[in-house]
């Protein structure tokens, strides 16, 4: 059985047991959460979320990229969100690579050098601050006054706010 088969089986067994309001694409808490794609970051459990409360965006590192700004602009302008919560974490795989080394690896393997930024970082708190500033400075976003950033400790399960 493949991993996808396992997930489909779980979905079938779950049925309609997921709590929350599914009537509207507008999140009831009017918040968007950006975090890393790391499987240890269990967004719904960390914040006690139920379906329909928040938009959740994920990418490598939980960093604000052009595509995140695109999603935030849609979330705010068309679906009513007003707050942005950025959550990056300890022991992130993105802190184990460098921008140039990863691009070199991709170029060596494919013959093409990516035009996008890897967004590698060494200090997670600095990365959170950079992402917060990108949101606050974006001309495309309506709501940039309530942006907060945190580091999630994947071992302790604790959140530390980054100022």
CSV table of N, CA, C and O in Angstrom, one decimal, residues 30-160:
chain,number,residue,atom,x,y,z
A,30,UNK,N,-10.6,35.2,11.3
A,30,UNK,CA,-10.0,36.3,10.4
A,30,UNK,C,-8.5,36.3,10.5
A,30,UNK,O,-7.9,37.4,10.6
A,31,UNK,N,-7.8,35.1,10.6
A,31,UNK,CA,-6.4,35.1,10.7
A,31,UNK,C,-5.8,34.1,9.7
A,31,UNK,O,-6.5,33.1,9.3
A,32,UNK,N,-4.6,34.4,9.2
A,32,UNK,CA,-3.9,33.5,8.4
A,32,UNK,C,-2.6,33.1,9.1
A,32,UNK,O,-1.9,34.0,9.7
A,33,UNK,N,-2.3,31.9,9.1
A,33,UNK,CA,-1.2,31.3,9.8
A,33,UNK,C,-0.2,30.8,8.7
A,33,UNK,O,-0.6,30.0,7.9
A,34,UNK,N,1.0,31.3,8.8
A,34,UNK,CA,2.1,30.8,7.9
A,34,UNK,C,3.1,30.1,8.7
A,34,UNK,O,3.6,30.5,9.7
A,35,UNK,N,3.4,28.8,8.2
A,35,UNK,CA,4.3,28.0,8.9
A,35,UNK,C,5.1,27.1,7.9
A,35,UNK,O,4.8,27.1,6.8
A,36,UNK,N,6.0,26.4,8.5
A,36,UNK,CA,6.8,25.5,7.7
A,36,UNK,C,6.1,24.2,7.3
A,36,UNK,O,5.1,23.8,8.0
A,37,UNK,N,6.5,23.6,6.2
A,37,UNK,CA,5.9,22.3,5.8
A,37,UNK,C,6.4,21.1,6.6
A,37,UNK,O,5.9,20.0,6.5
A,38,UNK,N,7.3,21.3,7.6
A,38,UNK,CA,7.8,20.3,8.4
A,38,UNK,C,6.6,19.5,9.1
A,38,UNK,O,5.8,20.2,9.7
A,39,UNK,N,6.7,18.2,9.0
A,39,UNK,CA,5.6,17.4,9.5
A,39,UNK,C,5.5,17.5,11.1
A,39,UNK,O,4.4,17.1,11.6
A,40,UNK,N,6.5,17.9,11.7
A,40,UNK,CA,6.4,18.0,13.2
A,40,UNK,C,5.6,19.2,13.7
A,40,UNK,O,5.3,19.3,14.8
A,41,UNK,N,5.4,20.2,12.7
A,41,UNK,CA,4.6,21.4,13.1
A,41,UNK,C,3.1,21.1,12.8
A,41,UNK,O,2.7,21.2,11.7
A,42,UNK,N,2.4,20.7,13.8
A,42,UNK,CA,1.0,20.3,13.7
A,42,UNK,C,0.1,21.5,14.1
A,42,UNK,O,-0.3,21.6,15.2
A,43,UNK,N,-0.1,22.3,13.0
A,43,UNK,CA,-0.7,23.6,13.2
A,43,UNK,C,-2.1,23.5,13.9
A,43,UNK,O,-2.3,24.3,14.9
A,44,UNK,N,-3.0,22.6,13.5
A,44,UNK,CA,-4.3,22.5,14.2
A,44,UNK,C,-4.2,22.1,15.6
A,44,UNK,O,-4.9,22.7,16.5
A,45,UNK,N,-3.3,21.3,16.0
A,45,UNK,CA,-3.1,20.8,17.3
A,45,UNK,C,-2.4,21.9,18.2
A,45,UNK,O,-2.8,22.2,19.3
A,46,UNK,N,-1.4,22.6,17.6
A,46,UNK,CA,-0.7,23.6,18.4
A,46,UNK,C,-1.6,24.7,18.8
A,46,UNK,O,-1.5,25.2,20.0
A,47,UNK,N,-2.5,25.1,18.0
A,47,UNK,CA,-3.4,26.2,18.3
A,47,UNK,C,-4.8,25.8,18.6
A,47,UNK,O,-5.7,26.7,18.8
A,48,UNK,N,-5.1,24.5,18.7
A,48,UNK,CA,-6.5,24.1,19.0
A,48,UNK,C,-7.5,24.5,18.0
A,48,UNK,O,-8.6,24.8,18.3
A,49,UNK,N,-7.0,24.6,16.8
A,49,UNK,CA,-7.9,25.0,15.7
A,49,UNK,C,-8.9,24.0,15.3
A,49,UNK,O,-8.7,22.8,15.3
A,50,UNK,N,-10.1,24.4,14.9
A,50,UNK,CA,-11.1,23.6,14.2
A,50,UNK,C,-11.3,24.1,12.8
A,50,UNK,O,-10.9,25.2,12.5
A,51,UNK,N,-11.8,23.2,12.0
A,51,UNK,CA,-12.0,23.6,10.6
A,51,UNK,C,-12.8,24.9,10.5
A,51,UNK,O,-13.8,25.1,11.2
A,52,UNK,N,-12.4,25.7,9.5
A,52,UNK,CA,-13.1,27.0,9.2
A,52,UNK,C,-12.6,28.2,10.0
A,52,UNK,O,-13.1,29.3,9.8
A,53,UNK,N,-11.6,28.0,10.9
A,53,UNK,CA,-11.2,29.1,11.8
A,53,UNK,C,-10.1,30.0,11.2
A,53,UNK,O,-10.0,31.2,11.4
A,54,UNK,N,-9.2,29.4,10.4
A,54,UNK,CA,-8.0,30.1,10.0
A,54,UNK,C,-7.6,29.6,8.6
A,54,UNK,O,-7.8,28.4,8.3
A,55,UNK,N,-6.9,30.5,7.8
A,55,UNK,CA,-6.2,30.0,6.6
A,55,UNK,C,-4.8,29.6,7.1
A,55,UNK,O,-4.2,30.2,8.0
A,56,UNK,N,-4.4,28.5,6.6
A,56,UNK,CA,-3.1,27.9,6.9
A,56,UNK,C,-2.2,27.8,5.7
A,56,UNK,O,-2.6,27.1,4.7
A,57,UNK,N,-1.1,28.6,5.6
A,57,UNK,CA,-0.2,28.5,4.5
A,57,UNK,C,1.1,27.8,5.0
A,57,UNK,O,1.5,28.1,6.1
A,58,UNK,N,1.6,27.0,4.1
A,58,UNK,CA,2.8,26.3,4.5
A,58,UNK,C,3.8,26.3,3.3
A,58,UNK,O,3.4,26.1,2.2
A,59,UNK,N,5.1,26.4,3.6
A,59,UNK,CA,6.1,26.2,2.6
A,59,UNK,C,7.4,25.9,3.4
A,59,UNK,O,7.5,25.8,4.6
A,60,UNK,N,8.5,25.6,2.6
A,60,UNK,CA,9.8,25.3,3.3
A,60,UNK,C,10.2,26.5,4.1
A,60,UNK,O,10.5,27.5,3.6
A,61,UNK,N,10.3,26.3,5.4
A,61,UNK,CA,10.8,27.3,6.3
A,61,UNK,C,9.8,28.2,6.9
A,61,UNK,O,10.0,28.9,7.8
A,62,UNK,N,8.6,28.2,6.3
A,62,UNK,CA,7.5,29.1,6.7
A,62,UNK,C,7.9,30.6,6.5
A,62,UNK,O,7.6,31.5,7.3
A,63,UNK,N,8.6,30.8,5.4
A,63,UNK,CA,9.1,32.2,5.1
A,63,UNK,C,8.2,32.9,4.1
A,63,UNK,O,7.4,32.3,3.3
A,64,UNK,N,8.1,34.2,4.2
A,64,UNK,CA,7.3,35.0,3.3
A,64,UNK,C,8.0,35.2,2.0
A,64,UNK,O,9.1,35.8,1.9
A,65,UNK,N,7.4,34.6,1.0
A,65,UNK,CA,7.9,34.7,-0.4
A,65,UNK,C,6.8,35.5,-1.2
A,65,UNK,O,5.7,35.8,-0.7
A,66,UNK,N,7.1,35.7,-2.5
A,66,UNK,CA,6.1,36.3,-3.4
A,66,UNK,C,4.8,35.5,-3.4
A,66,UNK,O,3.7,36.1,-3.4
A,67,UNK,N,4.9,34.2,-3.4
A,67,UNK,CA,3.7,33.4,-3.5
A,67,UNK,C,2.9,33.5,-2.2
A,67,UNK,O,1.7,33.5,-2.2
A,68,UNK,N,3.6,33.7,-1.0
A,68,UNK,CA,2.9,33.9,0.2
A,68,UNK,C,2.2,35.2,0.2
A,68,UNK,O,1.0,35.3,0.6
A,69,UNK,N,2.8,36.2,-0.3
A,69,UNK,CA,2.2,37.6,-0.4
A,69,UNK,C,0.9,37.4,-1.3
A,69,UNK,O,-0.1,38.0,-1.0
A,70,UNK,N,1.0,36.7,-2.4
A,70,UNK,CA,-0.1,36.5,-3.3
A,70,UNK,C,-1.3,35.8,-2.5
A,70,UNK,O,-2.4,36.3,-2.6
A,71,UNK,N,-1.0,34.8,-1.7
A,71,UNK,CA,-2.0,34.1,-1.0
A,71,UNK,C,-2.6,35.0,0.1
A,71,UNK,O,-3.8,35.0,0.4
A,72,UNK,N,-1.7,35.8,0.8
A,72,UNK,CA,-2.2,36.7,1.8
A,72,UNK,C,-3.1,37.8,1.2
A,72,UNK,O,-4.1,38.2,1.8
A,73,UNK,N,-2.7,38.3,0.1
A,73,UNK,CA,-3.5,39.3,-0.6
A,73,UNK,C,-4.9,38.8,-0.9
A,73,UNK,O,-5.9,39.5,-0.6
A,74,UNK,N,-5.0,37.6,-1.4
A,74,UNK,CA,-6.3,37.0,-1.6
A,74,UNK,C,-7.1,36.8,-0.3
A,74,UNK,O,-8.3,37.0,-0.2
A,75,UNK,N,-6.4,36.2,0.7
A,75,UNK,CA,-6.9,36.0,2.0
A,75,UNK,C,-7.5,37.2,2.6
A,75,UNK,O,-8.7,37.2,3.1
A,76,UNK,N,-6.8,38.3,2.5
A,76,UNK,CA,-7.3,39.6,3.1
A,76,UNK,C,-8.3,40.3,2.3
A,76,UNK,O,-9.4,40.7,2.8
A,77,UNK,N,-8.0,40.4,1.0
A,77,UNK,CA,-8.9,41.2,0.1
A,77,UNK,C,-10.2,40.6,-0.3
A,77,UNK,O,-11.2,41.2,-0.5
A,78,UNK,N,-10.2,39.2,-0.4
A,78,UNK,CA,-11.4,38.5,-0.8
A,78,UNK,C,-12.0,37.6,0.2
A,78,UNK,O,-13.2,37.3,0.1
A,79,UNK,N,-11.3,37.3,1.3
A,79,UNK,CA,-11.8,36.4,2.3
A,79,UNK,C,-11.8,36.9,3.7
A,79,UNK,O,-12.0,36.1,4.7
A,80,UNK,N,-11.5,38.2,3.9
A,80,UNK,CA,-11.7,38.8,5.2
A,80,UNK,C,-10.7,38.6,6.3
A,80,UNK,O,-11.0,39.0,7.4
A,81,UNK,N,-9.5,38.1,6.0
A,81,UNK,CA,-8.6,37.9,7.1
A,81,UNK,C,-7.9,39.3,7.4
A,81,UNK,O,-7.8,40.2,6.6
A,82,UNK,N,-7.6,39.5,8.7
A,82,UNK,CA,-7.1,40.8,9.2
A,82,UNK,C,-5.7,40.6,10.0
A,82,UNK,O,-5.1,41.6,10.3
A,83,UNK,N,-5.4,39.4,10.4
A,83,UNK,CA,-4.2,39.2,11.1
A,83,UNK,C,-3.3,38.1,10.5
A,83,UNK,O,-3.8,37.3,9.8
A,84,UNK,N,-2.0,38.2,10.7
A,84,UNK,CA,-1.0,37.3,10.2
A,84,UNK,C,-0.2,36.7,11.3
A,84,UNK,O,0.4,37.5,12.1
A,85,UNK,N,-0.1,35.4,11.4
A,85,UNK,CA,0.7,34.8,12.5
A,85,UNK,C,1.7,33.9,11.7
A,85,UNK,O,1.4,33.0,10.9
A,86,UNK,N,3.0,34.3,11.9
A,86,UNK,CA,4.1,33.5,11.3
A,86,UNK,C,4.7,32.6,12.3
A,86,UNK,O,5.1,33.1,13.4
A,87,UNK,N,4.9,31.4,12.0
A,87,UNK,CA,5.5,30.4,12.9
A,87,UNK,C,6.6,29.6,12.2
A,87,UNK,O,6.3,28.8,11.3
A,88,UNK,N,7.8,29.9,12.6
A,88,UNK,CA,8.9,29.1,12.1
A,88,UNK,C,9.3,28.2,13.3
A,88,UNK,O,8.7,28.3,14.4
A,89,UNK,N,10.3,27.3,13.1
A,89,UNK,CA,10.6,26.4,14.2
A,89,UNK,C,12.1,26.0,14.3
A,89,UNK,O,12.9,26.3,13.4
A,90,UNK,N,12.4,25.5,15.5
A,90,UNK,CA,13.7,25.0,15.8
A,90,UNK,C,14.0,23.8,14.9
A,90,UNK,O,13.1,23.1,14.4
A,91,UNK,N,15.3,23.5,14.7
A,91,UNK,CA,15.7,22.3,14.0
A,91,UNK,C,15.1,22.2,12.6
A,91,UNK,O,14.8,21.2,12.1
A,92,UNK,N,15.0,23.4,11.9
A,92,UNK,CA,14.5,23.4,10.5
A,92,UNK,C,15.5,22.9,9.5
A,92,UNK,O,16.6,23.3,9.5
A,93,UNK,N,15.0,22.1,8.6
A,93,UNK,CA,15.8,21.7,7.5
A,93,UNK,C,16.4,22.8,6.6
A,93,UNK,O,17.5,22.6,6.0
A,94,UNK,N,15.7,23.9,6.5
A,94,UNK,CA,16.1,25.0,5.7
A,94,UNK,C,17.4,25.7,6.3
A,94,UNK,O,18.1,26.3,5.6
A,95,UNK,N,17.6,25.5,7.6
A,95,UNK,CA,18.8,26.0,8.2
A,95,UNK,C,20.1,25.1,7.9
A,95,UNK,O,21.2,25.5,8.3
A,96,UNK,N,19.8,24.0,7.3
A,96,UNK,CA,21.0,23.1,7.0
A,96,UNK,C,21.5,23.2,5.6
A,96,UNK,O,22.5,22.5,5.3
A,97,UNK,N,21.0,24.1,4.8
A,97,UNK,CA,21.4,24.3,3.4
A,97,UNK,C,21.9,25.8,3.3
A,97,UNK,O,21.6,26.6,4.1
A,98,UNK,N,22.6,26.1,2.2
A,98,UNK,CA,22.9,27.4,1.9
A,98,UNK,C,22.3,27.7,0.5
A,98,UNK,O,22.1,26.8,-0.3
A,99,UNK,N,22.0,29.0,0.3
A,99,UNK,CA,21.4,29.4,-1.0
A,99,UNK,C,22.2,28.9,-2.2
A,99,UNK,O,21.6,28.3,-3.0
A,100,UNK,N,23.5,29.3,-2.2
A,100,UNK,CA,24.3,28.9,-3.4
A,100,UNK,C,24.5,27.4,-3.5
A,100,UNK,O,24.4,26.9,-4.6
A,101,UNK,N,24.8,26.7,-2.4
A,101,UNK,CA,25.0,25.3,-2.5
A,101,UNK,C,23.8,24.5,-3.1
A,101,UNK,O,23.9,23.6,-3.9
A,102,UNK,N,22.6,24.9,-2.6
A,102,UNK,CA,21.4,24.2,-3.1
A,102,UNK,C,21.1,24.5,-4.5
A,102,UNK,O,20.8,23.7,-5.3
A,103,UNK,N,21.3,25.8,-4.9
A,103,UNK,CA,21.1,26.2,-6.3
A,103,UNK,C,22.2,25.5,-7.2
A,103,UNK,O,21.8,25.0,-8.3
A,104,UNK,N,23.4,25.4,-6.7
A,104,UNK,CA,24.4,24.7,-7.5
A,104,UNK,C,24.1,23.2,-7.7
A,104,UNK,O,24.2,22.6,-8.7
A,105,UNK,N,23.5,22.6,-6.6
A,105,UNK,CA,23.1,21.2,-6.7
A,105,UNK,C,22.0,21.0,-7.7
A,105,UNK,O,22.0,20.1,-8.5
A,106,UNK,N,21.0,21.9,-7.7
A,106,UNK,CA,19.9,21.8,-8.6
A,106,UNK,C,20.4,22.0,-10.1
A,106,UNK,O,20.0,21.3,-11.0
A,107,UNK,N,21.3,23.0,-10.2
A,107,UNK,CA,21.9,23.2,-11.6
A,107,UNK,C,22.7,22.1,-12.1
A,107,UNK,O,22.6,21.7,-13.3
A,108,UNK,N,23.5,21.5,-11.2
A,108,UNK,CA,24.3,20.3,-11.6
A,108,UNK,C,23.4,19.1,-12.0
A,108,UNK,O,23.7,18.4,-12.9
A,109,UNK,N,22.3,19.0,-11.3
A,109,UNK,CA,21.4,17.8,-11.6
A,109,UNK,C,20.5,18.0,-12.7
A,109,UNK,O,20.0,17.1,-13.3
A,110,UNK,N,20.1,19.3,-13.1
A,110,UNK,CA,19.1,19.5,-14.1
A,110,UNK,C,19.6,20.4,-15.3
A,110,UNK,O,19.0,20.4,-16.3
A,111,UNK,N,20.8,21.1,-15.1
A,111,UNK,CA,21.2,22.0,-16.1
A,111,UNK,C,20.6,23.3,-16.1
A,111,UNK,O,20.9,24.2,-16.9
A,112,UNK,N,19.7,23.5,-15.1
A,112,UNK,CA,19.0,24.8,-14.9
A,112,UNK,C,19.2,25.3,-13.5
A,112,UNK,O,19.2,24.6,-12.6
A,113,UNK,N,19.4,26.6,-13.4
A,113,UNK,CA,19.6,27.3,-12.1
A,113,UNK,C,18.3,27.9,-11.8
A,113,UNK,O,17.7,28.7,-12.6
A,114,UNK,N,17.7,27.7,-10.6
A,114,UNK,CA,16.4,28.3,-10.2
A,114,UNK,C,16.5,29.8,-10.1
A,114,UNK,O,17.6,30.3,-9.7
A,115,UNK,N,15.4,30.4,-10.5
A,115,UNK,CA,15.4,31.9,-10.4
A,115,UNK,C,14.8,32.3,-9.1
A,115,UNK,O,15.0,33.4,-8.7
A,116,UNK,N,14.2,31.4,-8.3
A,116,UNK,CA,13.6,31.7,-7.0
A,116,UNK,C,14.7,31.5,-5.9
A,116,UNK,O,15.7,30.9,-6.1
A,117,UNK,N,14.4,32.2,-4.8
A,117,UNK,CA,15.3,32.2,-3.7
A,117,UNK,C,15.0,31.0,-2.8
A,117,UNK,O,13.8,30.7,-2.6
A,118,UNK,N,16.0,30.3,-2.3
A,118,UNK,CA,15.9,29.2,-1.4
A,118,UNK,C,15.4,29.7,-0.1
A,118,UNK,O,14.6,29.0,0.6
A,119,UNK,N,15.8,30.9,0.3
A,119,UNK,CA,15.5,31.5,1.6
A,119,UNK,C,16.1,30.7,2.8
A,119,UNK,O,15.6,30.7,3.9
A,120,UNK,N,17.3,30.2,2.6
A,120,UNK,CA,18.0,29.5,3.6
A,120,UNK,C,18.4,30.5,4.7
A,120,UNK,O,18.5,31.7,4.5
A,121,UNK,N,18.5,30.0,6.0
A,121,UNK,CA,18.8,30.9,7.1
A,121,UNK,C,19.6,30.1,8.1
A,121,UNK,O,19.6,28.9,8.2
A,122,UNK,N,20.3,30.8,9.0
A,122,UNK,CA,21.0,30.2,10.1
A,122,UNK,C,20.3,30.5,11.4
A,122,UNK,O,20.3,29.6,12.3
A,123,UNK,N,19.8,31.7,11.6
A,123,UNK,CA,19.1,32.0,12.8
A,123,UNK,C,17.6,32.2,12.6
A,123,UNK,O,17.2,33.0,11.8
A,124,UNK,N,16.9,31.3,13.2
A,124,UNK,CA,15.4,31.2,13.0
A,124,UNK,C,14.7,32.5,13.4
A,124,UNK,O,13.8,33.0,12.7
A,125,UNK,N,15.1,33.1,14.5
A,125,UNK,CA,14.5,34.4,15.0
A,125,UNK,C,14.7,35.5,13.9
A,125,UNK,O,13.8,36.3,13.7
A,126,UNK,N,15.9,35.6,13.3
A,126,UNK,CA,16.2,36.5,12.3
A,126,UNK,C,15.3,36.3,11.1
A,126,UNK,O,14.8,37.2,10.5
A,127,UNK,N,15.1,35.0,10.7
A,127,UNK,CA,14.2,34.7,9.6
A,127,UNK,C,12.8,35.1,9.9
A,127,UNK,O,12.1,35.6,9.0
A,128,UNK,N,12.3,34.9,11.1
A,128,UNK,CA,11.0,35.3,11.5
A,128,UNK,C,10.8,36.8,11.3
A,128,UNK,O,9.9,37.3,10.7
A,129,UNK,N,11.8,37.5,11.8
A,129,UNK,CA,11.8,39.0,11.7
A,129,UNK,C,11.7,39.5,10.3
A,129,UNK,O,11.0,40.4,9.9
A,130,UNK,N,12.6,38.9,9.4
A,130,UNK,CA,12.6,39.2,8.0
A,130,UNK,C,11.2,39.0,7.4
A,130,UNK,O,10.6,39.8,6.6
A,131,UNK,N,10.6,37.8,7.7
A,131,UNK,CA,9.3,37.5,7.1
A,131,UNK,C,8.2,38.5,7.6
A,131,UNK,O,7.3,38.9,6.9
A,132,UNK,N,8.3,38.9,8.9
A,132,UNK,CA,7.3,39.8,9.4
A,132,UNK,C,7.5,41.2,8.7
A,132,UNK,O,6.4,41.8,8.3
A,133,UNK,N,8.7,41.6,8.5
A,133,UNK,CA,8.9,42.9,7.8
A,133,UNK,C,8.4,42.8,6.3
A,133,UNK,O,7.9,43.8,5.8
A,134,UNK,N,8.5,41.7,5.7
A,134,UNK,CA,8.0,41.5,4.3
A,134,UNK,C,6.5,41.7,4.3
A,134,UNK,O,6.0,42.3,3.3
A,135,UNK,N,5.8,41.2,5.3
A,135,UNK,CA,4.4,41.4,5.3
A,135,UNK,C,4.1,42.8,5.6
A,135,UNK,O,3.2,43.4,4.9
A,136,UNK,N,4.7,43.4,6.6
A,136,UNK,CA,4.4,44.8,7.0
A,136,UNK,C,4.7,45.8,5.9
A,136,UNK,O,4.1,46.8,5.8
A,137,UNK,N,5.6,45.5,5.0
A,137,UNK,CA,6.0,46.4,4.0
A,137,UNK,C,5.3,46.2,2.6
A,137,UNK,O,5.5,46.9,1.7
A,138,UNK,N,4.5,45.2,2.6
A,138,UNK,CA,3.9,44.8,1.3
A,138,UNK,C,2.7,45.8,0.9
A,138,UNK,O,1.8,46.0,1.7
A,139,UNK,N,2.8,46.4,-0.2
A,139,UNK,CA,1.8,47.3,-0.7
A,139,UNK,C,0.5,46.5,-1.1
A,139,UNK,O,-0.6,47.1,-1.3
A,140,UNK,N,0.6,45.2,-1.3
A,140,UNK,CA,-0.5,44.4,-1.8
A,140,UNK,C,-1.5,44.0,-0.6
A,140,UNK,O,-2.6,43.6,-0.9
A,141,UNK,N,-1.0,44.2,0.6
A,141,UNK,CA,-1.8,43.7,1.8
A,141,UNK,C,-2.6,44.9,2.4
A,141,UNK,O,-2.0,46.0,2.6
A,142,UNK,N,-3.8,44.6,2.8
A,142,UNK,CA,-4.6,45.7,3.5
A,142,UNK,C,-4.3,45.8,4.9
A,142,UNK,O,-4.4,46.8,5.5
A,143,UNK,N,-4.0,44.7,5.6
A,143,UNK,CA,-3.8,44.6,7.0
A,143,UNK,C,-2.4,44.2,7.4
A,143,UNK,O,-2.1,43.0,7.4
A,144,UNK,N,-1.6,45.1,7.7
A,144,UNK,CA,-0.2,44.9,8.1
A,144,UNK,C,0.1,45.3,9.5
A,144,UNK,O,1.3,45.2,9.9
A,145,UNK,N,-0.9,45.7,10.3
A,145,UNK,CA,-0.6,46.2,11.6
A,145,UNK,C,-0.6,45.1,12.7
A,145,UNK,O,-0.1,45.3,13.7
A,146,UNK,N,-1.3,44.0,12.4
A,146,UNK,CA,-1.3,42.9,13.4
A,146,UNK,C,-0.6,41.7,12.8
A,146,UNK,O,-1.3,40.7,12.4
A,147,UNK,N,0.7,41.8,12.8
A,147,UNK,CA,1.5,40.7,12.3
A,147,UNK,C,2.4,40.3,13.4
A,147,UNK,O,3.2,41.1,14.0
A,148,UNK,N,2.4,39.0,13.8
A,148,UNK,CA,3.2,38.5,14.9
A,148,UNK,C,3.9,37.3,14.5
A,148,UNK,O,3.4,36.5,13.7
A,149,UNK,N,5.1,37.1,15.0
A,149,UNK,CA,6.0,36.0,14.7
A,149,UNK,C,6.4,35.2,15.9
A,149,UNK,O,6.7,35.8,16.9
A,150,UNK,N,6.6,33.9,15.7
A,150,UNK,CA,7.0,33.0,16.8
A,150,UNK,C,7.9,31.9,16.3
A,150,UNK,O,7.9,31.6,15.1
A,151,UNK,N,8.7,31.4,17.2
A,151,UNK,CA,9.5,30.2,17.0
A,151,UNK,C,8.9,29.1,17.8
A,151,UNK,O,8.7,29.3,19.0
A,152,UNK,N,8.6,28.0,17.1
A,152,UNK,CA,8.0,26.8,17.8
A,152,UNK,C,9.2,25.9,18.0
A,152,UNK,O,9.9,25.5,17.1
A,153,UNK,N,9.3,25.5,19.3
A,153,UNK,CA,10.3,24.5,19.7
A,153,UNK,C,9.7,23.1,19.4
A,153,UNK,O,8.8,22.7,20.1
A,154,UNK,N,10.3,22.4,18.4
A,154,UNK,CA,9.7,21.1,18.0
A,154,UNK,C,9.8,20.0,19.1
A,154,UNK,O,9.1,19.1,19.1
A,155,UNK,N,10.8,20.2,20.0
A,155,UNK,CA,11.0,19.2,21.0
A,155,UNK,C,10.1,19.5,22.2
A,155,UNK,O,9.5,18.6,22.8
A,156,UNK,N,10.0,20.7,22.6
A,156,UNK,CA,9.3,21.1,23.8
A,156,UNK,C,7.8,21.4,23.6
A,156,UNK,O,7.0,21.4,24.5
A,157,UNK,N,7.5,21.8,22.3
A,157,UNK,CA,6.2,22.2,22.0
A,157,UNK,C,5.8,23.6,22.4
A,157,UNK,O,4.6,23.9,22.4
A,158,UNK,N,6.8,24.4,22.7
A,158,UNK,CA,6.6,25.7,23.2
A,158,UNK,C,6.7,26.8,22.1
A,158,UNK,O,7.6,26.6,21.2
A,159,UNK,N,6.0,27.8,22.2
A,159,UNK,CA,6.1,29.0,21.2
A,159,UNK,C,6.7,30.1,21.9
A,159,UNK,O,6.4,30.5,23.1
A,160,UNK,N,7.7,30.8,21.3
A,160,UNK,CA,8.4,31.9,21.8
A,160,UNK,C,8.2,33.1,20.8
A,160,UNK,O,8.5,32.9,19.6
